[in-house]
Amino acid sequence: MAPLSCSPLRRVVVTGLGAVTPLGADFATSWKALVAGKTGVRALTKIDASRFSCKVAGEVRDFVATDYLDGKDVRRNDPFTHYAVAAAKMAREDAALGGPYADPYRVGVVIGSGIGGLQTIDAQSAVLHTMGPRRVSPFTIPALIADMAGGVAAIELGARGPNFATLTACSSGAHSIGEAYHFLKLGKADVIFAGGSEGSVNPFAIAGFCAMRAVSTAYNDEPTRASRPFDADRDGFVVGEGACVLVLETLDHALARGARIYCEVTGYAANCDAHHVTAPLLSGEVLARTIGDALGESGLRPEDVDYVNAHGTSTPYNDLCETNAYKLAFGEKAYRLAISSVKGATGHMLGAAGAFESAVCAQVIATGIIPPTINYERPDPSCDLDYVPNVARHSIVEVAVSDNLGFGGHNAVLVFQKFSTP
């Protein structure tokens, strides 16, 4: 029997960016604020902060859901779906990817979430316990399941290709992009809208994170200083929310339609610490392996990397784990790498974080501007690398790496590279 023929692997590029973040209701506004060293972390306003030990958050503001969905669909869906649909439509516009598509079955959507419809869970649980089961909305289950952001986005985009959601906590957005990249690389689609979304500023989520003692409480009176990655005085992360979607395309498809290309995706790896349900392995050895595997797929060496976008949550354990991982993965080059975390500016957007940070890497390569790690005021002797403190830096970046970690021990690493013509 003759062996099956194998199609050649495709190159994959980024052609569109869309986002809703605590810094702004679109990617351009968010990027401008980010490189200016501004923060979207403020005092809680969406819920009664007096009930919680943490009183700060990265809330989405100035966002109008009916700009992207009709009123009926806004009412039927959770905010995490509103944000995802908005980000996807903005990414489509940025990519100049108008419809109808030549083949909608070759256009996919992969949008992850850390948890899904948290606001729906909170609100409808209250309805159940105060008004009874007959008053629970019939849209409760569709609104809360985490795949619905991608499902509704596909309906709005007319995309009938591969569609699924990754659920790996805070690495969900990164895994979505990585899995979409592999689908495209294998020729299973021509275009995929990939990213993550979270609507996490609600009483249920804030109460849960406070109970874990995972969030910052030391800066309730100075909320803009609360998220401080790699700083010696960090005391926990700040809950953020929002969405980010990237348009990924096979290179052939992008070139055929004359698309503008931000960068190329050249590597992805994923593994698990297999260590603890919430704490990362402090040695960083597993994350270092993930970085090495992603670079290996790219055909790159550690010394080829110019910039690392860190997960950088502002928790004592995470930031130390990452610092250790960078030293293991990059060796002496770790001390010459530009490393920054955007979470000082956005808070932790949970399932959307890896997607937004991937978009930041694409923009860093395209513009030569590295965003700073803000609120970096007192160096931690254990975190002794170059975290691009407080002020953006101009630098040519040919290769950028983004890593994300999720509860459960999940690790995801993506490699982005400056596009060069075939």
Tab-separated table of C-alpha atoms in Angstrom:
chain	number	residue	atom	x	y	z
A	1	MET	CA	0.000	0.000	0.000
A	2	ALA	CA	1.426	3.380	-1.008
A	3	PRO	CA	1.979	5.869	1.836
A	4	LEU	CA	-0.396	8.792	2.109
A	5	SER	CA	0.983	12.007	0.651
A	6	CYS	CA	1.616	14.859	3.071
A	7	SER	CA	0.992	18.496	2.238
A	8	PRO	CA	3.855	20.891	2.939
A	9	LEU	CA	3.629	22.909	6.128
A	10	ARG	CA	2.321	26.439	5.700
A	11	ARG	CA	3.847	29.633	7.044
A	12	VAL	CA	1.505	31.600	9.332
A	13	VAL	CA	1.335	35.386	9.692
A	14	VAL	CA	-0.539	37.942	11.804
A	15	THR	CA	-2.624	40.382	9.740
A	16	GLY	CA	-5.147	41.895	12.167
A	17	LEU	CA	-5.411	42.992	15.795
A	18	GLY	CA	-8.487	43.831	17.845
A	19	ALA	CA	-8.837	44.399	21.571
A	20	VAL	CA	-11.007	45.666	24.404
A	21	THR	CA	-8.910	46.297	27.517
A	22	PRO	CA	-8.825	48.357	30.718
A	23	LEU	CA	-6.595	50.777	28.768
A	24	GLY	CA	-9.112	51.410	25.995
A	25	ALA	CA	-12.024	50.090	23.960
A	26	ASP	CA	-9.832	49.284	20.946
A	27	PHE	CA	-6.296	48.096	20.293
A	28	ALA	CA	-4.894	51.420	19.048
A	29	THR	CA	-6.046	53.284	22.169
A	30	SER	CA	-4.764	50.489	24.422
A	31	TRP	CA	-1.368	50.446	22.708
A	32	LYS	CA	-0.969	54.218	22.905
A	33	ALA	CA	-1.694	54.195	26.642
A	34	LEU	CA	0.558	51.195	27.188
A	35	VAL	CA	3.661	52.722	25.612
A	36	ALA	CA	2.960	55.999	27.439
A	37	GLY	CA	3.259	54.156	30.750
A	38	LYS	CA	-0.371	54.681	31.734
A	39	THR	CA	-2.486	52.215	33.670
A	40	GLY	CA	-6.089	51.086	33.455
A	41	VAL	CA	-6.074	49.823	37.043
A	42	ARG	CA	-8.401	51.912	39.184
A	43	ALA	CA	-10.620	51.666	42.250
A	44	LEU	CA	-13.465	49.194	41.781
A	45	THR	CA	-16.614	50.830	40.441
A	46	LYS	CA	-18.645	47.999	38.903
A	47	ILE	CA	-19.343	46.366	42.266
A	48	ASP	CA	-19.526	47.433	45.896
A	49	ALA	CA	-15.846	47.394	46.853
A	50	SER	CA	-16.551	47.746	50.584
A	51	ARG	CA	-17.384	44.029	50.738
A	52	PHE	CA	-13.968	42.846	49.535
A	53	SER	CA	-10.397	42.897	50.816
A	54	CYS	CA	-9.184	43.899	47.334
A	55	LYS	CA	-10.720	47.154	46.138
A	56	VAL	CA	-8.975	47.655	42.799
A	57	ALA	CA	-9.394	46.174	39.320
A	58	GLY	CA	-8.639	46.633	35.653
A	59	GLU	CA	-12.175	47.367	34.492
A	60	VAL	CA	-13.251	47.806	30.883
A	61	ARG	CA	-14.646	51.325	30.482
A	62	ASP	CA	-16.148	53.313	27.611
A	63	PHE	CA	-17.281	50.129	25.866
A	64	VAL	CA	-20.690	49.994	24.186
A	65	ALA	CA	-21.733	46.419	23.434
A	66	THR	CA	-24.520	47.494	21.076
A	67	ASP	CA	-21.884	48.895	18.724
A	68	TYR	CA	-21.048	45.252	17.911
A	69	LEU	CA	-24.186	43.216	18.709
A	70	ASP	CA	-27.882	44.024	18.487
A	71	GLY	CA	-29.715	44.657	21.749
A	72	LYS	CA	-31.323	41.230	21.866
A	73	ASP	CA	-27.978	39.459	21.558
A	74	VAL	CA	-26.408	41.753	24.132
A	75	ARG	CA	-29.086	40.739	26.637
A	76	ARG	CA	-28.707	37.043	25.855
A	77	ASN	CA	-24.933	36.915	26.183
A	78	ASP	CA	-22.376	37.455	28.937
A	79	PRO	CA	-19.923	40.397	28.844
A	80	PHE	CA	-17.048	38.053	27.984
A	81	THR	CA	-18.871	37.278	24.741
A	82	HIS	CA	-19.566	40.975	24.099
A	83	TYR	CA	-15.859	41.729	24.422
A	84	ALA	CA	-14.834	38.795	22.219
A	85	VAL	CA	-17.209	39.682	19.386
A	86	ALA	CA	-16.057	43.310	19.497
A	87	ALA	CA	-12.381	42.317	19.405
A	88	ALA	CA	-12.985	39.878	16.545
A	89	LYS	CA	-14.844	42.456	14.459
A	90	MET	CA	-12.121	45.037	15.085
A	91	ALA	CA	-9.469	42.494	14.090
A	92	ARG	CA	-11.358	41.733	10.888
A	93	GLU	CA	-11.501	45.430	10.058
A	94	ASP	CA	-7.818	45.906	10.876
A	95	ALA	CA	-6.959	43.003	8.588
A	96	ALA	CA	-9.163	44.443	5.811
A	97	LEU	CA	-10.719	40.995	5.594
A	98	GLY	CA	-14.098	41.877	4.163
A	99	GLY	CA	-16.735	39.318	3.319
A	100	PRO	CA	-18.212	37.293	1.961
A	101	TYR	CA	-15.313	34.851	2.200
A	102	ALA	CA	-14.371	32.812	-0.844
A	103	ASP	CA	-14.826	29.706	1.316
A	104	PRO	CA	-16.307	30.236	4.817
A	105	TYR	CA	-15.392	26.649	5.709
A	106	ARG	CA	-11.733	27.708	5.542
A	107	VAL	CA	-12.244	30.533	8.076
A	108	GLY	CA	-12.156	29.499	11.733
A	109	VAL	CA	-12.538	30.960	15.229
A	110	VAL	CA	-10.556	29.838	18.286
A	111	ILE	CA	-11.288	32.015	21.316
A	112	GLY	CA	-10.431	30.827	24.810
A	113	SER	CA	-11.496	31.945	28.266
A	114	GLY	CA	-10.221	31.236	31.735
A	115	ILE	CA	-13.684	30.563	33.117
A	116	GLY	CA	-16.398	31.835	30.773
A	117	GLY	CA	-19.603	33.624	31.746
A	118	LEU	CA	-18.711	34.624	35.276
A	119	GLN	CA	-21.215	37.463	35.431
A	120	THR	CA	-23.993	35.157	34.260
A	121	ILE	CA	-23.047	32.568	36.881
A	122	ASP	CA	-23.111	35.224	39.602
A	123	ALA	CA	-26.342	36.886	38.519
A	124	GLN	CA	-28.359	33.766	37.748
A	125	SER	CA	-27.242	32.014	40.947
A	126	ALA	CA	-28.686	34.975	42.841
A	127	VAL	CA	-31.932	34.671	40.857
A	128	LEU	CA	-32.165	30.970	41.682
A	129	HIS	CA	-31.688	31.494	45.416
A	130	THR	CA	-33.884	34.582	45.797
A	131	MET	CA	-36.650	34.074	43.211
A	132	GLY	CA	-36.648	30.351	42.492
A	133	PRO	CA	-35.771	28.067	39.571
A	134	ARG	CA	-38.617	29.204	37.324
A	135	ARG	CA	-37.112	32.688	37.127
A	136	VAL	CA	-33.688	31.541	35.937
A	137	SER	CA	-33.086	32.772	32.388
A	138	PRO	CA	-33.373	30.162	29.610
A	139	PHE	CA	-30.188	31.684	28.198
A	140	THR	CA	-28.187	30.928	31.351
A	141	ILE	CA	-26.337	27.858	30.070
A	142	PRO	CA	-25.535	29.228	26.592
A	143	ALA	CA	-24.362	32.487	28.154
A	144	LEU	CA	-22.020	30.930	30.702
A	145	ILE	CA	-20.281	28.164	28.746
A	146	ALA	CA	-16.806	29.213	27.744
A	147	ASP	CA	-17.056	28.249	24.079
A	148	MET	CA	-19.861	30.732	23.457
A	149	ALA	CA	-17.518	33.657	22.791
A	150	GLY	CA	-16.199	31.773	19.770
A	151	GLY	CA	-19.632	30.499	18.831
A	152	VAL	CA	-21.253	33.923	18.723
A	153	ALA	CA	-18.191	35.437	17.056
A	154	ALA	CA	-18.444	32.798	14.303
A	155	ILE	CA	-22.098	33.644	13.741
A	156	GLU	CA	-21.282	37.345	13.511
A	157	LEU	CA	-18.279	36.752	11.243
A	158	GLY	CA	-19.866	34.066	9.066
A	159	ALA	CA	-16.959	31.718	9.817
A	160	ARG	CA	-17.744	28.012	9.346
A	161	GLY	CA	-14.258	26.581	9.741
A	162	PRO	CA	-12.549	25.089	12.830
A	163	ASN	CA	-14.129	26.464	15.999
A	164	PHE	CA	-13.281	25.557	19.580
A	165	ALA	CA	-12.321	27.121	22.899
A	166	THR	CA	-9.221	26.523	24.991
A	167	LEU	CA	-9.731	26.557	28.761
A	168	THR	CA	-6.365	26.657	30.508
A	169	ALA	CA	-6.988	29.452	32.997
A	170	CYS	CA	-4.576	32.345	32.497
A	171	SER	CA	-2.830	30.705	29.543
A	172	SER	CA	-6.060	30.237	27.547
A	173	GLY	CA	-5.454	33.106	25.131
A	174	ALA	CA	-1.935	31.927	24.353
A	175	HIS	CA	-3.055	28.344	23.836
A	176	SER	CA	-5.797	29.562	21.475
A	177	ILE	CA	-3.267	31.330	19.288
A	178	GLY	CA	-0.890	28.395	19.397
A	179	GLU	CA	-3.532	25.836	18.460
A	180	ALA	CA	-4.850	28.091	15.684
A	181	TYR	CA	-1.285	28.444	14.403
A	182	HIS	CA	-0.915	24.680	14.224
A	183	PHE	CA	-4.261	24.284	12.415
A	184	LEU	CA	-3.135	26.806	9.810
A	185	LYS	CA	0.347	25.341	9.573
A	186	LEU	CA	-1.175	21.954	8.756
A	187	GLY	CA	-3.399	23.462	6.076
A	188	LYS	CA	-6.709	22.839	7.874
A	189	ALA	CA	-7.830	26.462	7.378
A	190	ASP	CA	-6.773	29.641	5.589
A	191	VAL	CA	-7.766	32.191	8.251
A	192	ILE	CA	-8.445	31.852	11.982
A	193	PHE	CA	-9.620	34.531	14.399
A	194	ALA	CA	-7.728	33.536	17.545
A	195	GLY	CA	-7.587	35.005	21.036
A	196	GLY	CA	-9.139	35.111	24.478
A	197	SER	CA	-11.815	36.884	26.480
A	198	GLU	CA	-12.827	37.377	30.102
A	199	GLY	CA	-15.581	39.296	31.896
A	200	SER	CA	-14.151	38.877	35.344
A	201	VAL	CA	-14.987	42.003	37.354
A	202	ASN	CA	-18.029	40.782	39.280
A	203	PRO	CA	-18.711	39.822	42.915
A	204	PHE	CA	-18.357	36.069	42.368
A	205	ALA	CA	-14.903	36.313	40.806
A	206	ILE	CA	-13.537	39.001	43.117
A	207	ALA	CA	-14.734	37.070	46.181
A	208	GLY	CA	-13.083	33.890	44.943
A	209	PHE	CA	-9.732	35.510	44.232
A	210	CYS	CA	-9.804	37.361	47.555
A	211	ALA	CA	-10.488	34.093	49.373
A	212	MET	CA	-7.392	32.623	47.701
A	213	ARG	CA	-5.328	35.607	48.896
A	214	ALA	CA	-3.980	35.815	45.368
A	215	VAL	CA	-4.819	39.470	44.706
A	216	SER	CA	-3.217	42.715	45.810
A	217	THR	CA	-4.614	44.356	48.949
A	218	ALA	CA	-1.728	46.622	49.956
A	219	TYR	CA	-2.535	49.395	47.484
A	220	ASN	CA	-6.277	49.854	47.915
A	221	ASP	CA	-5.687	53.553	48.605
A	222	GLU	CA	-3.292	53.875	45.652
A	223	PRO	CA	-4.922	51.699	43.007
A	224	THR	CA	-2.718	52.807	40.108
A	225	ARG	CA	0.295	51.355	41.976
A	226	ALA	CA	-1.328	47.996	42.806
A	227	SER	CA	-0.072	45.917	39.878
A	228	ARG	CA	3.749	45.966	39.982
A	229	PRO	CA	5.378	43.038	38.165
A	230	PHE	CA	8.864	42.037	39.348
A	231	ASP	CA	8.936	44.832	41.941
A	232	ALA	CA	10.107	43.880	45.432
A	233	ASP	CA	6.892	45.239	46.976
A	234	ARG	CA	4.454	43.271	44.795
A	235	ASP	CA	1.791	41.526	46.857
A	236	GLY	CA	-0.563	39.907	44.344
A	237	PHE	CA	-2.219	40.350	40.998
A	238	VAL	CA	-5.041	42.701	40.060
A	239	VAL	CA	-8.101	41.238	38.371
A	240	GLY	CA	-8.544	42.614	34.860
A	241	GLU	CA	-11.013	41.944	32.074
A	242	GLY	CA	-11.388	42.351	28.327
A	243	ALA	CA	-10.630	40.526	25.109
A	244	CYS	CA	-8.116	40.379	22.298
A	245	VAL	CA	-8.351	38.632	18.936
A	246	LEU	CA	-5.664	38.271	16.270
A	247	VAL	CA	-6.263	37.409	12.644
A	248	LEU	CA	-3.899	34.592	11.726
A	249	GLU	CA	-3.549	33.603	8.073
A	250	THR	CA	-1.507	31.258	5.991
A	251	LEU	CA	1.124	33.268	4.183
A	252	ASP	CA	-0.177	32.247	0.761
A	253	HIS	CA	-3.664	33.502	1.616
A	254	ALA	CA	-2.346	36.779	3.017
A	255	LEU	CA	-0.104	37.442	0.008
A	256	ALA	CA	-2.852	36.560	-2.459
A	257	ARG	CA	-5.093	39.283	-1.087
A	258	GLY	CA	-2.316	41.829	-0.520
A	259	ALA	CA	-2.679	41.882	3.268
A	260	ARG	CA	-0.554	43.985	5.577
A	261	ILE	CA	1.570	41.656	7.712
A	262	TYR	CA	2.542	42.520	11.301
A	263	CYS	CA	4.798	39.520	11.853
A	264	GLU	CA	5.071	35.773	11.457
A	265	VAL	CA	4.251	33.108	14.045
A	266	THR	CA	7.070	30.583	13.956
A	267	GLY	CA	6.870	28.577	17.160
A	268	TYR	CA	4.527	27.279	19.855
A	269	ALA	CA	4.952	24.862	22.725
A	270	ALA	CA	2.812	23.786	25.663
A	271	ASN	CA	3.353	21.622	28.719
A	272	CYS	CA	2.506	21.347	32.415
A	273	ASP	CA	4.425	21.802	35.659
A	274	ALA	CA	2.520	18.836	37.175
A	275	HIS	CA	3.312	20.451	40.496
A	276	HIS	CA	0.450	22.368	42.174
A	277	VAL	CA	-3.066	23.540	41.331
A	278	THR	CA	-2.207	27.232	41.617
A	279	ALA	CA	1.488	27.761	42.390
A	280	PRO	CA	4.075	27.574	39.600
A	281	LEU	CA	7.216	25.505	40.008
A	282	LEU	CA	9.609	28.096	41.404
A	283	SER	CA	12.703	26.605	39.803
A	284	GLY	CA	11.254	27.542	36.410
A	285	GLU	CA	12.651	24.375	34.871
A	286	VAL	CA	9.419	23.305	33.165
A	287	LEU	CA	8.692	26.757	31.736
A	288	ALA	CA	12.300	26.888	30.516
A	289	ARG	CA	11.685	23.612	28.682
A	290	THR	CA	8.573	25.128	27.068
A	291	ILE	CA	10.591	28.110	25.860
A	292	GLY	CA	13.251	25.817	24.448
A	293	ASP	CA	10.664	23.667	22.648
A	294	ALA	CA	8.979	26.723	21.085
A	295	LEU	CA	12.313	28.086	19.883
A	296	GLY	CA	13.170	24.641	18.556
A	297	GLU	CA	10.041	24.599	16.410
A	298	SER	CA	11.036	28.055	15.133
A	299	GLY	CA	14.518	26.880	14.221
A	300	LEU	CA	15.904	29.636	16.446
A	301	ARG	CA	18.496	29.689	19.214
A	302	PRO	CA	18.117	31.472	22.564
A	303	GLU	CA	20.623	34.127	21.455
A	304	ASP	CA	18.322	35.033	18.531
A	305	VAL	CA	15.613	36.405	20.843
A	306	ASP	CA	15.411	40.194	21.282
A	307	TYR	CA	12.362	40.631	23.518
A	308	VAL	CA	10.325	38.592	25.982
A	309	ASN	CA	6.801	39.558	26.932
A	310	ALA	CA	6.517	38.040	30.393
A	311	HIS	CA	3.391	36.695	32.026
A	312	GLY	CA	4.488	38.933	34.923
A	313	THR	CA	1.415	38.788	37.155
A	314	SER	CA	2.837	40.789	40.091
A	315	THR	CA	2.634	37.810	42.447
A	316	PRO	CA	5.707	36.800	44.453
A	317	TYR	CA	5.795	33.244	43.083
A	318	ASN	CA	5.020	33.852	39.409
A	319	ASP	CA	7.586	36.585	38.855
A	320	LEU	CA	10.332	34.590	40.549
A	321	CYS	CA	9.435	31.444	38.586
A	322	GLU	CA	9.657	33.339	35.297
A	323	THR	CA	12.952	34.989	36.181
A	324	ASN	CA	14.432	31.592	37.007
A	325	ALA	CA	13.031	30.128	33.792
A	326	TYR	CA	14.576	32.866	31.661
A	327	LYS	CA	17.981	32.244	33.202
A	328	LEU	CA	17.700	28.537	32.470
A	329	ALA	CA	16.331	28.981	28.949
A	330	PHE	CA	18.552	31.834	27.773
A	331	GLY	CA	21.672	31.438	29.884
A	332	GLU	CA	23.847	34.555	29.930
A	333	LYS	CA	21.654	36.089	27.216
A	334	ALA	CA	18.916	36.463	29.850
A	335	TYR	CA	20.782	39.436	31.302
A	336	ARG	CA	20.854	41.171	27.902
A	337	LEU	CA	17.214	40.554	27.023
A	338	ALA	CA	14.547	43.242	27.141
A	339	ILE	CA	11.734	41.755	29.251
A	340	SER	CA	8.492	43.496	30.128
A	341	SER	CA	5.069	42.750	31.569
A	342	VAL	CA	2.007	44.742	30.513
A	343	LYS	CA	0.016	43.683	33.571
A	344	GLY	CA	1.110	46.730	35.526
A	345	ALA	CA	-1.033	48.615	33.022
A	346	THR	CA	-3.915	46.218	32.403
A	347	GLY	CA	-4.087	44.103	35.520
A	348	HIS	CA	-4.430	40.390	34.806
A	349	MET	CA	-6.998	39.854	32.037
A	350	LEU	CA	-6.952	36.125	32.849
A	351	GLY	CA	-8.003	34.152	29.759
A	352	ALA	CA	-7.531	37.220	27.563
A	353	ALA	CA	-4.035	38.014	28.838
A	354	GLY	CA	-2.039	35.782	26.511
A	355	ALA	CA	-3.931	37.039	23.480
A	356	PHE	CA	-3.366	40.707	24.277
A	357	GLU	CA	0.282	40.044	25.067
A	358	SER	CA	0.658	38.253	21.714
A	359	ALA	CA	-0.804	41.301	19.983
A	360	VAL	CA	1.695	43.440	21.889
A	361	CYS	CA	4.532	41.263	20.558
A	362	ALA	CA	3.235	41.707	17.010
A	363	GLN	CA	3.127	45.473	17.488
A	364	VAL	CA	6.586	45.550	19.097
A	365	ILE	CA	8.034	43.851	16.026
A	366	ALA	CA	6.096	46.144	13.684
A	367	THR	CA	6.953	49.426	15.448
A	368	GLY	CA	10.252	48.862	17.251
A	369	ILE	CA	8.726	50.139	20.514
A	370	ILE	CA	8.943	47.980	23.645
A	371	PRO	CA	6.295	48.842	26.278
A	372	PRO	CA	7.528	49.284	29.845
A	373	THR	CA	6.880	47.394	33.047
A	374	ILE	CA	5.268	50.147	35.082
A	375	ASN	CA	5.311	50.534	38.877
A	376	TYR	CA	8.787	49.043	38.969
A	377	GLU	CA	10.142	51.090	41.892
A	378	ARG	CA	12.210	48.837	44.137
A	379	PRO	CA	14.206	46.043	42.485
A	380	ASP	CA	13.832	42.559	43.899
A	381	PRO	CA	17.313	41.000	44.310
A	382	SER	CA	15.835	37.658	43.223
A	383	CYS	CA	14.429	39.192	40.028
A	384	ASP	CA	17.556	40.781	38.605
A	385	LEU	CA	16.956	40.987	34.844
A	386	ASP	CA	16.134	43.919	32.544
A	387	TYR	CA	12.386	44.466	32.902
A	388	VAL	CA	12.278	47.718	30.857
A	389	PRO	CA	11.251	49.726	33.922
A	390	ASN	CA	8.621	52.470	33.641
A	391	VAL	CA	9.615	53.991	30.285
A	392	ALA	CA	9.086	52.529	26.808
A	393	ARG	CA	12.189	51.705	24.804
A	394	HIS	CA	12.908	52.010	21.082
A	395	SER	CA	14.718	48.967	19.754
A	396	ILE	CA	14.735	46.828	16.624
A	397	VAL	CA	13.049	43.544	17.518
A	398	GLU	CA	13.398	40.654	15.086
A	399	VAL	CA	12.230	37.893	17.445
A	400	ALA	CA	9.790	38.165	20.353
A	401	VAL	CA	8.730	35.441	22.780
A	402	SER	CA	5.564	35.521	24.871
A	403	ASP	CA	4.963	33.096	27.736
A	404	ASN	CA	1.851	32.519	29.815
A	405	LEU	CA	1.154	30.364	32.857
A	406	GLY	CA	-2.214	29.104	34.091
A	407	PHE	CA	-3.616	27.594	37.271
A	408	GLY	CA	-3.239	23.856	36.959
A	409	GLY	CA	0.394	24.203	35.945
A	410	HIS	CA	-0.289	25.044	32.289
A	411	ASN	CA	2.516	26.687	30.309
A	412	ALA	CA	2.270	28.128	26.798
A	413	VAL	CA	4.999	29.843	24.805
A	414	LEU	CA	4.676	31.577	21.424
A	415	VAL	CA	7.436	32.833	19.143
A	416	PHE	CA	6.859	35.781	16.808
A	417	GLN	CA	9.348	36.791	14.143
A	418	LYS	CA	9.771	39.709	11.784
A	419	PHE	CA	8.268	38.744	8.436
A	420	SER	CA	10.586	38.270	5.511
A	421	THR	CA	9.395	37.603	1.970
A	422	PRO	CA	9.617	34.024	0.698
